[in-house]
């Protein structure tokens, strides 16, 4: 039997072939199933009538009831408009139309009661409503309750498919669809969370009779949405563990030797805990897929190195992949120091490695004489082959896609290497659970002892002389300084000019010091050269774009000046700030901005000044921008949620994940009678909707 929800919308009453084609094209609504899942994004409360005298600056959209007193055309040229005075006895308000005046005017009547709906705005000391919705008041128009509002497009509106029209189509479909809707959750969960049933939920999300009904529908449907995603992720994880064998790294003599005799500092408790978690994981015989989260400067590199030693100790090789050449170079330099202490061969492979050298590296990797390789994307190339790759460390995960991660695994034919993914940008828990729900997660939630928290100051452009004076003092005290300019697109000429101007004025102000400049358009060789001059303390000031954002480590740098700080996102600001505060000295971050700041920019800068905690900053970022715009989430279809909002619904997510986990623990293949609804729903998702393929 054909599934009701697969029925094409074309022949639904009020749709028709032409409108159906438009709905296909514009909203990707093809079937009844797609349509019924096209939920309103908000509701308008039409149950209340607001007296005109109660309208205030804070009013959102209001519904008023009254009569027209007069109307006529005002203004000339482009500001020509139809203006009407409207009263309900408590006050008057102006209604205006800038377009379609002729048509509107025909429908205006005296001595007739109208219902008017729209958003009042203040203009020249009087409230007005532009392009209000209007209809003649009758008994049936009264008390329409909560009206659904659907997203639509200009093109649809021109073809008379505005929100109201879509609501009408939904109202036509609802009585047909209602009896066909199947329960998707097990009874146990419905009772536990006191959810309403699926039928009611779908009906109430489109046409709630009250705020309460809407809330019930939202609670149930959001849970359901998150529950099925978590179920999917968690079962993938279980399946993965079942399917993929992993190397067992039990022997760790070199690691122990290094730890006892060469460790340059005592590990923090968090680092120790994480190393233990990883060690346990690589002893299970299953492939490790682990995300290592830790704030900037929390010491992820040392953890990664110790894990590499685990791999080496068990006759396999290790690689570390970084997103940029600069970062690969830094890692290489840092790790080489450790490797030299214990005679371990290590090399670097990037896009700019010469063919001759490359050939030698390829050979050594294949032979197994080279144990550790640090590199960029160049490592992914098929020509790079290992004798036996035991561990892949991927730094700054968010720059790599999932497909690239998988490419690394395929370096071995039989047992895949263990994978440790490190993120520098902390991700709020809710997001991590969804984005990386199929990975195990370790968190370093502690900074090495003795670090002085970075002091962050917000300065305005007029304070520039003071800031320059401060930089001078710091340099005289032996420190180095970063000055960073925004460069959203490396191709933006004006940004590059800002950078150049900044560089010029700094060299003018500090004639006695050598100054470096670094931006993405420079050749890799020149970049490295400038970076090294700064690392070696030959240059005192580094004027750069955000290319230095990721991971660069110069402990002697103690001041980070960020120009046009209002143009940066929060996580980027936090990353940049993380470039200082890496040594023993007190460090400073100075956020320069103009006076005119948007509300959001203000929140961002205030947050930076208030806290150094990356996780707290990530939370604010999530609230400000929503999950889709957070760095690292772009390629992830997981976040195209219909209803749930990861910045708001952390609690629901937690419950959904726990519920999914519990169910999979007792019934991994969803075979029990109690889980019949789940099983059927997944089967229907796989068959029909876009959703399941989107998250699979
Ligand atoms: P991130 O987590 O941002 O990658 P790094 O691994 O680059 O941080 O570490 C930042 C700095 O802190 C490095 O200079 C590193 O040598 C140092 N470091 C790491 N762990 C410790 C520790 N336990 N005690 C003192 N310094 C540490
Ligand atoms: Mg790092």
XYZ file of C-alpha atoms and ligand atoms in Angstrom:
724
model
C 0.000 0.000 0.000
C 1.327 3.373 -0.916
C 2.064 5.472 2.109
C -0.362 8.319 2.584
C 2.472 10.709 3.385
C 4.140 9.971 0.057
C 1.151 11.404 -1.787
C 2.120 14.298 -4.028
C 0.684 17.642 -2.962
C -0.320 18.459 -6.538
C -3.894 17.366 -6.185
C -4.555 18.570 -2.683
C -7.491 20.943 -2.758
C -6.256 24.504 -3.071
C -2.814 23.547 -4.363
C -2.873 22.421 -7.979
C -0.029 21.623 -10.308
C 1.320 25.146 -10.678
C 1.444 25.967 -7.003
C 2.805 22.521 -6.255
C 5.693 23.167 -8.636
C 6.447 26.391 -6.809
C 6.281 24.747 -3.401
C 8.629 22.022 -4.686
C 11.072 24.556 -5.975
C 11.021 27.137 -3.230
C 10.427 25.124 -0.072
C 11.240 21.590 -1.167
C 7.737 20.491 -0.267
C 6.777 17.592 -2.501
C 4.534 15.304 -0.512
C 1.898 15.395 2.197
C 4.633 14.304 4.558
C 6.817 17.275 3.652
C 3.897 19.641 3.983
C 2.700 18.465 7.360
C 6.279 18.744 8.603
C 6.522 22.288 7.350
C 5.905 23.742 10.765
C 5.070 27.381 11.448
C 8.029 29.321 12.831
C 5.826 31.325 15.168
C 2.226 32.065 15.984
C 0.360 35.327 16.143
C -1.967 35.794 19.020
C -5.265 36.877 17.520
C -7.289 36.168 20.617
C -6.520 39.526 22.144
C -7.671 42.944 21.096
C -5.469 45.779 22.259
C -7.008 49.166 23.029
C -5.199 51.814 20.976
C -4.447 53.808 24.129
C -2.394 50.830 25.431
C -0.043 50.736 22.454
C 3.471 51.589 23.534
C 7.014 51.646 22.197
C 7.385 48.029 23.322
C 4.364 46.697 21.492
C 5.075 43.903 19.068
C 2.320 43.132 16.615
C -1.111 44.065 17.929
C -4.700 43.480 16.934
C -7.041 46.458 17.204
C -10.752 46.802 16.527
C -12.428 50.002 15.441
C -13.507 52.242 12.601
C -11.953 54.437 9.971
C -12.461 58.188 10.371
C -10.859 59.495 7.170
C -8.227 58.728 4.565
C -6.423 60.287 1.639
C -3.201 60.420 -0.346
C -0.286 62.274 1.230
C 3.188 63.291 0.086
C 4.550 63.282 -3.398
C 6.996 61.406 -5.581
C 8.530 58.474 -3.857
C 6.967 59.238 -0.491
C 3.415 59.201 -1.841
C 1.287 57.151 0.470
C -2.233 56.393 1.463
C -2.896 57.444 5.031
C -5.964 56.651 7.124
C -6.978 57.644 10.632
C -8.404 54.793 12.666
C -10.061 54.920 16.077
C -11.476 52.547 18.645
C -12.753 55.175 21.043
C -9.661 54.945 23.288
C -7.346 56.692 20.818
C -6.453 57.052 17.170
C -3.721 55.537 15.083
C -2.552 56.103 11.543
C -2.638 53.296 8.994
C -0.352 53.750 5.985
C 0.231 52.089 2.650
C 3.127 52.910 0.382
C 2.105 50.445 -2.264
C -1.134 49.275 -3.780
C -2.934 52.386 -2.507
C -5.458 52.304 -5.287
C -6.574 48.800 -4.535
C -6.612 49.314 -0.782
C -8.596 52.526 -1.082
C -11.385 50.712 -2.865
C -11.846 48.506 0.154
C -11.887 51.168 2.844
C -15.307 51.987 4.290
C -16.744 54.366 6.828
C -19.140 53.196 9.554
C -17.807 49.650 9.403
C -15.969 47.825 12.147
C -12.580 46.432 11.099
C -10.067 44.140 12.740
C -6.596 45.495 12.074
C -3.373 43.616 12.709
C 0.209 44.786 12.436
C 3.251 46.190 14.127
C 2.943 49.751 15.399
C 5.909 52.072 14.987
C 6.374 55.620 16.199
C 6.674 58.319 13.564
C 6.575 62.036 14.388
C 5.014 61.444 17.802
C 2.189 59.307 16.506
C 1.958 55.563 16.197
C 1.257 54.148 12.810
C 0.944 50.714 11.297
C 2.305 50.246 7.808
C 0.571 47.781 5.531
C -1.682 46.347 8.217
C -3.731 43.238 7.722
C -7.375 44.293 7.695
C -10.676 42.583 7.575
C -14.257 43.488 8.287
C -15.201 42.352 11.750
C -17.884 39.683 12.010
C -18.761 37.136 14.645
C -16.622 34.515 12.877
C -13.531 36.679 12.555
C -13.536 37.234 16.263
C -11.228 35.254 18.484
C -9.142 33.416 15.975
C -6.756 32.296 18.678
C -3.192 31.534 17.733
C -2.579 31.840 14.022
C 0.367 29.961 12.526
C 2.946 31.974 10.616
C 4.894 30.096 7.953
C 8.100 31.063 6.278
C 7.544 31.862 2.666
C 9.464 33.551 -0.132
C 8.938 36.593 -2.327
C 8.340 34.365 -5.289
C 5.685 32.383 -3.439
C 4.014 35.535 -2.198
C 3.738 36.830 -5.730
C 1.887 33.657 -6.619
C -0.465 34.139 -3.689
C 1.281 31.634 -1.461
C 1.785 33.826 1.549
C 1.756 32.549 5.094
C -2.022 32.744 5.258
C -2.409 30.701 2.102
C -0.058 28.045 3.420
C -2.058 27.948 6.636
C -5.158 27.355 4.593
C -3.539 24.457 2.745
C -2.381 23.000 6.058
C -5.928 23.289 7.352
C -7.147 21.337 4.330
C -4.571 18.607 4.824
C -4.931 18.283 8.593
C -8.217 16.347 8.775
C -6.944 13.946 6.086
C -3.561 13.458 7.698
C -4.711 13.260 11.285
C -6.044 9.681 11.215
C -2.947 8.531 9.331
C -0.388 9.806 11.798
C 1.432 7.025 13.620
C 2.873 7.203 17.085
C 6.679 7.333 16.892
C 7.701 7.115 20.539
C 7.326 4.136 22.869
C 4.527 4.353 25.422
C 7.080 4.236 28.208
C 8.696 7.497 27.115
C 5.369 9.190 26.528
C 4.300 8.372 30.044
C 7.640 9.183 31.612
C 7.729 12.678 30.141
C 3.952 13.178 30.121
C 4.021 13.877 26.409
C 0.929 14.320 24.296
C 0.505 11.781 21.514
C 1.870 12.305 18.013
C -1.472 13.071 16.395
C -2.272 15.827 18.851
C 1.240 17.190 18.693
C 1.162 17.643 14.937
C -2.254 19.206 15.040
C -1.370 21.498 17.904
C 1.831 22.756 16.398
C -0.030 24.065 13.391
C -3.278 25.053 15.025
C -2.981 25.338 18.793
C -6.066 26.430 20.661
C -3.932 28.032 23.351
C -0.367 28.825 24.367
C -0.508 25.718 26.508
C -1.338 23.482 23.582
C 1.471 25.018 21.582
C 3.929 24.433 24.409
C 2.836 20.809 24.703
C 3.323 20.258 20.988
C 6.735 21.918 20.995
C 7.972 19.932 23.959
C 6.956 16.665 22.413
C 8.166 17.349 18.870
C 11.483 18.856 19.900
C 12.166 15.865 22.063
C 11.266 13.541 19.248
C 13.536 15.333 16.817
C 16.536 15.214 19.129
C 15.758 11.702 20.283
C 15.970 10.212 16.807
C 19.216 12.038 16.064
C 20.771 10.777 19.270
C 19.483 7.305 18.611
C 21.159 7.400 15.244
C 24.467 8.763 16.540
C 24.638 6.408 19.467
C 23.822 3.362 17.409
C 26.471 4.404 14.903
C 28.920 4.583 17.733
C 27.995 1.128 19.009
C 28.088 -0.287 15.531
C 31.435 1.293 14.900
C 32.854 -0.201 18.052
C 31.538 -3.576 17.001
C 32.796 -3.374 13.453
C 36.205 -1.837 13.770
C 39.017 -3.584 15.460
C 41.716 -1.433 16.919
C 45.369 -1.813 17.766
C 46.087 -2.637 21.372
C 48.711 -0.301 22.777
C 49.373 -1.961 26.113
C 53.190 -1.761 26.237
C 54.418 1.729 27.011
C 58.136 1.638 27.937
C 59.192 4.706 25.919
C 56.268 6.661 27.242
C 57.218 5.764 30.797
C 60.842 6.647 30.155
C 59.972 10.010 28.652
C 57.509 10.692 31.445
C 60.033 9.972 34.185
C 63.099 11.612 32.727
C 62.197 14.182 30.114
C 58.819 15.664 30.828
C 59.471 19.434 30.847
C 56.718 20.158 33.379
C 54.337 18.326 35.665
C 51.108 17.455 33.916
C 47.948 19.040 35.184
C 45.432 16.694 36.751
C 43.196 17.150 33.752
C 45.996 16.179 31.378
C 46.728 13.096 33.471
C 43.091 12.084 33.518
C 42.773 12.479 29.775
C 45.940 10.480 29.067
C 44.507 7.707 31.246
C 41.168 7.835 29.420
C 42.964 7.505 26.116
C 45.220 4.735 27.345
C 42.215 2.746 28.506
C 40.570 3.317 25.162
C 43.529 2.082 23.122
C 43.675 -1.081 25.175
C 40.143 -2.240 24.396
C 40.921 -3.728 20.993
C 38.429 -1.395 19.354
C 39.251 1.616 17.224
C 39.367 4.817 19.235
C 37.472 7.803 17.864
C 37.930 10.488 20.412
C 37.465 14.205 20.582
C 39.860 16.065 22.844
C 38.421 19.361 23.936
C 40.462 21.898 25.823
C 40.727 25.617 25.983
C 43.605 27.404 24.275
C 46.777 26.844 26.233
C 45.422 23.894 28.181
C 48.229 21.698 26.859
C 46.635 19.448 24.291
C 49.893 19.041 22.393
C 51.642 17.219 25.216
C 48.693 14.870 25.572
C 48.863 14.171 21.854
C 52.580 13.515 22.057
C 52.205 11.028 24.887
C 49.587 9.203 22.843
C 51.944 9.111 19.901
C 54.457 7.405 22.128
C 51.850 4.774 22.961
C 51.570 4.073 19.243
C 55.333 3.923 18.766
C 55.753 1.636 21.728
C 53.524 -0.859 19.999
C 55.323 -0.972 16.686
C 53.145 1.445 14.798
C 53.623 4.973 13.470
C 51.828 8.193 14.317
C 50.876 11.296 12.388
C 49.621 14.713 13.329
C 47.661 16.772 10.858
C 47.292 20.539 11.286
C 45.189 22.943 9.236
C 47.941 25.383 8.237
C 51.608 25.298 7.345
C 52.457 27.641 10.159
C 50.812 25.425 12.678
C 52.370 22.278 11.257
C 55.739 23.982 11.523
C 55.102 24.929 15.141
C 54.043 21.454 16.075
C 56.999 20.019 14.269
C 59.451 22.284 16.055
C 57.899 21.622 19.447
C 57.624 17.880 19.080
C 61.052 17.543 17.509
C 62.567 18.861 20.701
C 60.897 16.083 22.648
C 61.706 13.458 20.022
C 65.382 14.405 19.985
C 65.559 13.723 23.704
C 64.591 10.116 23.138
C 65.980 9.540 19.643
C 62.758 9.230 17.744
C 62.788 10.090 14.044
C 60.244 12.769 13.168
C 59.642 14.774 9.990
C 57.365 17.362 8.459
C 55.390 17.104 5.250
C 53.442 20.022 3.789
C 52.456 21.416 0.439
C 55.771 23.180 0.167
C 57.969 20.167 0.858
C 60.276 19.773 -2.162
C 59.685 16.765 -4.443
C 63.104 15.339 -3.714
C 62.640 15.544 0.025
C 59.104 14.304 -0.355
C 60.278 11.154 -2.106
C 62.652 10.425 0.749
C 59.889 10.929 3.314
C 57.486 8.713 1.412
C 60.058 5.979 1.333
C 60.897 6.265 5.029
C 57.235 6.162 6.004
C 56.651 3.089 3.914
C 59.728 1.406 5.276
C 58.698 2.304 8.798
C 62.012 3.960 9.638
C 60.265 7.282 10.091
C 58.048 7.061 13.155
C 56.274 10.369 13.437
C 55.144 12.672 10.667
C 53.677 16.124 11.168
C 51.899 17.784 8.308
C 49.009 19.515 6.632
C 46.425 18.236 4.155
C 49.409 16.952 2.208
C 49.293 13.911 4.487
C 45.964 12.908 3.012
C 47.357 12.317 -0.460
C 47.256 8.752 -1.609
C 50.983 8.752 -2.272
C 51.567 9.046 1.472
C 51.652 5.490 2.745
C 52.711 4.073 6.037
C 54.208 0.800 7.040
C 51.619 0.672 9.787
C 49.808 3.772 11.010
C 48.687 3.404 14.613
C 47.455 6.848 15.554
C 46.207 9.927 13.736
C 46.006 13.132 15.650
C 43.984 15.822 13.945
C 44.482 19.286 15.389
C 41.846 21.991 15.132
C 39.234 19.608 13.853
C 36.812 22.230 12.710
C 38.834 22.981 9.631
C 38.628 19.432 8.416
C 35.544 17.681 7.168
C 34.399 14.280 8.248
C 35.326 12.879 4.851
C 38.920 13.908 5.395
C 38.979 12.241 8.764
C 37.852 9.036 7.095
C 40.591 9.343 4.487
C 43.197 9.027 7.178
C 41.752 5.789 8.424
C 42.074 4.217 5.069
C 45.828 4.465 5.234
C 45.814 0.958 6.641
C 44.234 -1.923 4.836
C 43.294 -4.017 7.838
C 43.107 -2.381 11.228
C 42.280 1.334 11.092
C 44.438 3.713 13.130
C 43.133 5.203 16.340
C 41.911 8.754 15.839
C 42.304 11.633 18.237
C 40.653 14.844 17.161
C 41.632 18.009 19.010
C 39.543 21.165 18.925
C 40.888 24.497 19.972
C 37.510 26.132 20.008
C 35.582 24.796 22.925
C 32.129 23.716 21.900
C 29.187 23.863 24.284
C 28.163 20.444 25.493
C 24.863 20.484 23.647
C 26.620 21.084 20.397
C 29.329 18.537 21.044
C 26.713 15.908 21.787
C 25.071 16.518 18.462
C 28.038 17.290 16.265
C 30.311 14.684 17.700
C 27.707 12.415 19.205
C 29.407 9.481 17.539
C 32.768 10.209 19.192
C 33.943 9.736 22.730
C 34.833 13.000 24.356
C 37.681 13.943 26.691
C 37.892 17.379 28.194
C 40.915 19.205 29.621
C 39.177 21.623 31.926
C 42.185 23.046 33.716
C 45.041 25.314 32.733
C 48.640 24.643 33.811
C 49.379 26.086 37.231
C 50.979 29.474 37.605
C 49.404 30.941 34.518
C 48.297 34.461 35.148
C 44.882 35.093 33.649
C 45.141 37.396 30.663
C 43.852 40.887 31.363
C 41.500 42.064 28.684
C 40.800 45.732 28.062
C 38.391 47.356 25.684
C 39.807 50.571 24.211
C 38.466 53.026 21.710
C 40.323 54.394 18.749
C 40.798 57.725 20.501
C 42.942 55.971 23.139
C 45.397 54.842 20.513
C 48.306 56.886 21.829
C 47.921 55.366 25.259
C 47.860 51.900 23.744
C 51.006 52.604 21.734
C 52.675 53.879 24.887
C 51.720 50.695 26.668
C 53.120 48.569 23.867
C 56.354 50.485 24.091
C 56.664 49.815 27.812
C 56.084 46.116 27.322
C 58.653 45.878 24.560
C 61.165 47.765 26.678
C 60.539 45.165 29.374
C 61.580 42.500 26.879
C 58.176 41.340 25.648
C 56.748 41.061 22.150
C 53.461 42.308 20.776
C 50.892 41.146 18.239
C 48.695 43.588 16.360
C 45.926 41.833 14.471
C 43.715 43.186 11.734
C 40.488 41.645 10.507
C 40.566 40.084 7.123
C 37.369 38.313 6.437
C 38.208 37.343 2.907
C 41.835 37.203 1.997
C 40.865 38.882 -1.228
C 39.381 41.986 0.307
C 41.641 44.752 -0.886
C 40.548 47.371 1.610
C 41.341 45.077 4.501
C 44.775 44.455 3.150
C 45.230 48.197 2.885
C 44.224 48.612 6.540
C 46.865 46.094 7.435
C 49.486 47.847 5.367
C 48.544 51.244 6.820
C 48.716 49.786 10.291
C 52.124 48.353 9.567
C 53.354 51.678 8.220
C 52.144 53.677 11.192
C 53.644 51.183 13.608
C 57.035 51.248 11.915
C 56.828 55.051 12.048
C 55.969 55.024 15.735
C 58.568 52.405 16.636
C 61.548 53.249 14.406
C 63.875 51.508 16.819
C 62.234 48.065 16.545
C 61.998 45.546 13.755
C 58.406 44.776 12.834
C 57.033 41.662 11.119
C 54.067 41.535 8.817
C 52.081 38.427 8.009
C 49.033 37.786 5.872
C 47.470 35.003 3.895
C 48.482 36.318 0.509
C 52.165 35.952 1.177
C 54.059 32.973 -0.165
C 54.410 30.162 2.378
C 58.166 30.667 2.392
C 57.859 34.368 3.203
C 55.285 33.619 5.875
C 57.547 31.120 7.533
C 60.446 33.530 7.341
C 58.507 36.313 9.065
C 57.070 33.946 11.624
C 60.505 32.653 12.485
C 61.878 36.165 12.903
C 59.169 36.796 15.453
C 59.592 33.421 17.165
C 63.327 34.132 17.450
C 62.623 37.504 19.009
C 64.314 39.339 16.148
C 61.166 41.324 15.511
C 59.315 42.823 18.451
C 55.977 43.439 16.853
C 53.963 41.160 14.630
C 51.382 42.936 12.508
C 49.154 40.260 11.067
C 45.786 39.143 9.891
C 44.023 36.186 11.395
C 46.430 33.734 9.801
C 48.088 33.704 13.191
C 44.827 32.728 14.824
C 45.401 29.045 14.947
C 47.721 27.564 17.482
C 50.817 29.709 17.025
C 52.937 29.638 20.139
C 55.331 32.428 21.092
C 55.584 32.416 24.892
C 57.457 35.706 25.022
C 54.588 37.583 23.389
C 52.559 39.258 26.098
C 50.333 41.759 24.338
C 47.637 41.085 21.780
C 46.138 44.186 20.214
C 43.084 43.439 18.106
C 42.089 46.195 15.708
C 38.413 46.572 14.756
C 37.633 43.989 17.365
C 33.933 44.511 16.732
C 34.338 42.800 13.402
C 35.486 39.498 14.870
C 33.362 36.653 16.119
C 33.647 35.593 19.737
C 35.461 32.346 19.200
C 37.913 34.080 16.926
C 38.604 36.748 19.532
C 39.142 34.063 22.118
C 41.491 32.189 19.819
C 43.500 35.311 19.128
C 43.724 36.161 22.798
C 45.013 32.648 23.367
C 48.169 33.565 21.455
C 49.389 35.441 24.529
C 49.478 34.356 28.147
C 51.681 31.407 27.251
C 54.691 32.449 29.284
C 55.286 33.379 32.904
C 54.606 37.089 32.430
C 51.325 38.907 32.889
C 49.701 39.182 29.487
C 47.226 41.624 28.031
C 44.648 41.632 25.318
C 43.528 45.019 24.047
C 40.356 45.152 22.006
C 40.259 48.263 19.856
C 36.955 49.393 18.465
C 35.018 52.380 17.273
C 32.427 54.031 19.515
C 29.507 52.963 17.384
C 28.828 49.356 18.275
C 25.908 47.122 17.518
C 24.205 45.441 20.453
C 25.777 42.140 19.533
C 29.271 43.557 19.196
C 28.876 45.073 22.639
C 27.935 41.720 24.128
C 30.906 40.089 22.434
C 33.415 42.621 23.694
C 31.929 42.649 27.187
C 32.075 38.874 27.324
C 35.736 38.930 26.349
C 36.518 41.450 29.061
C 34.537 39.503 31.651
C 35.886 35.991 31.210
C 38.816 33.927 30.003
C 36.866 30.693 30.074
C 36.504 29.248 26.590
C 33.497 27.148 27.447
C 31.639 30.115 28.858
C 32.504 32.110 25.764
C 31.300 29.293 23.535
C 27.971 29.334 25.346
C 27.500 33.047 24.758
C 28.547 32.577 21.153
C 25.983 29.854 20.679
C 23.260 32.070 22.114
C 24.259 35.007 19.942
C 24.721 33.241 16.685
C 22.804 30.028 16.846
C 24.421 26.689 16.141
C 24.533 26.975 12.371
C 27.006 29.823 12.416
C 29.391 28.586 15.035
C 32.771 27.759 13.656
C 33.075 24.136 12.762
C 29.431 23.476 12.277
C 28.987 24.658 8.730
C 29.368 21.400 6.917
C 27.238 19.531 9.332
C 23.730 18.728 8.177
C 23.003 17.494 11.682
C 22.229 21.028 12.664
C 19.412 21.650 10.242
C 16.875 21.048 12.922
C 13.232 21.652 12.253
C 12.213 22.706 15.723
C 14.808 22.153 18.371
C 17.315 24.902 19.017
C 20.558 23.767 20.533
C 21.166 27.107 22.182
C 17.848 26.898 24.041
C 17.023 23.253 24.366
C 19.980 21.832 26.242
C 17.713 20.242 28.805
C 15.541 18.483 26.230
C 18.663 17.298 24.449
C 20.025 15.825 27.642
C 16.834 13.898 28.252
C 16.642 12.750 24.652
C 20.199 11.489 24.704
C 19.745 9.678 27.996
C 16.540 8.088 26.783
C 18.181 6.955 23.544
C 21.126 5.549 25.425
C 18.959 3.608 27.813
C 16.907 2.107 25.035
C 19.970 1.055 23.042
C 21.538 -0.479 26.114
C 18.616 -2.813 26.679
C 17.634 -3.269 23.053
C 20.507 -2.452 20.673
C 18.696 -3.696 17.579
C 15.322 -2.276 18.561
C 13.660 -5.647 18.451
C 11.508 -5.490 21.560
C 7.770 -5.053 21.240
C 8.038 -1.977 23.455
C 10.201 -0.292 20.826
C 7.979 -1.117 17.897
C 7.023 2.513 17.304
C 10.650 3.535 17.050
C 11.432 0.748 14.643
C 8.522 1.605 12.384
C 9.339 5.276 12.421
C 12.942 4.698 11.421
C 11.817 2.423 8.628
C 9.476 5.069 7.289
C 12.127 7.769 7.606
C 14.593 5.718 5.656
C 12.054 5.165 2.955
C 10.609 8.580 2.540
C 11.907 11.680 4.045
C 14.956 13.754 3.460
C 15.582 13.964 7.145
C 17.029 10.627 7.803
C 19.378 10.718 4.857
C 20.410 14.149 5.988
C 21.652 12.874 9.281
C 22.976 9.569 8.089
P 46.827 24.027 23.334
O 45.957 23.179 24.193
O 46.231 25.371 23.101
O 47.240 23.342 22.072
P 49.591 23.806 23.942
O 49.644 22.361 23.893
O 50.150 24.568 22.793
O 48.108 24.294 24.197
O 50.272 24.281 25.297
C 50.447 25.635 25.589
C 51.734 25.866 26.346
O 51.636 25.320 27.642
C 52.923 25.211 25.698
O 53.994 26.119 25.761
C 53.155 23.990 26.538
O 54.492 23.613 26.525
C 52.721 24.458 27.909
N 52.227 23.394 28.801
C 51.443 22.357 28.466
N 51.143 21.604 29.543
C 51.733 22.194 30.599
C 51.802 21.880 31.999
N 51.193 20.818 32.523
N 52.512 22.711 32.783
C 53.128 23.789 32.277
N 53.116 24.124 30.973
C 52.425 23.341 30.136
Mg 47.203 23.650 20.027
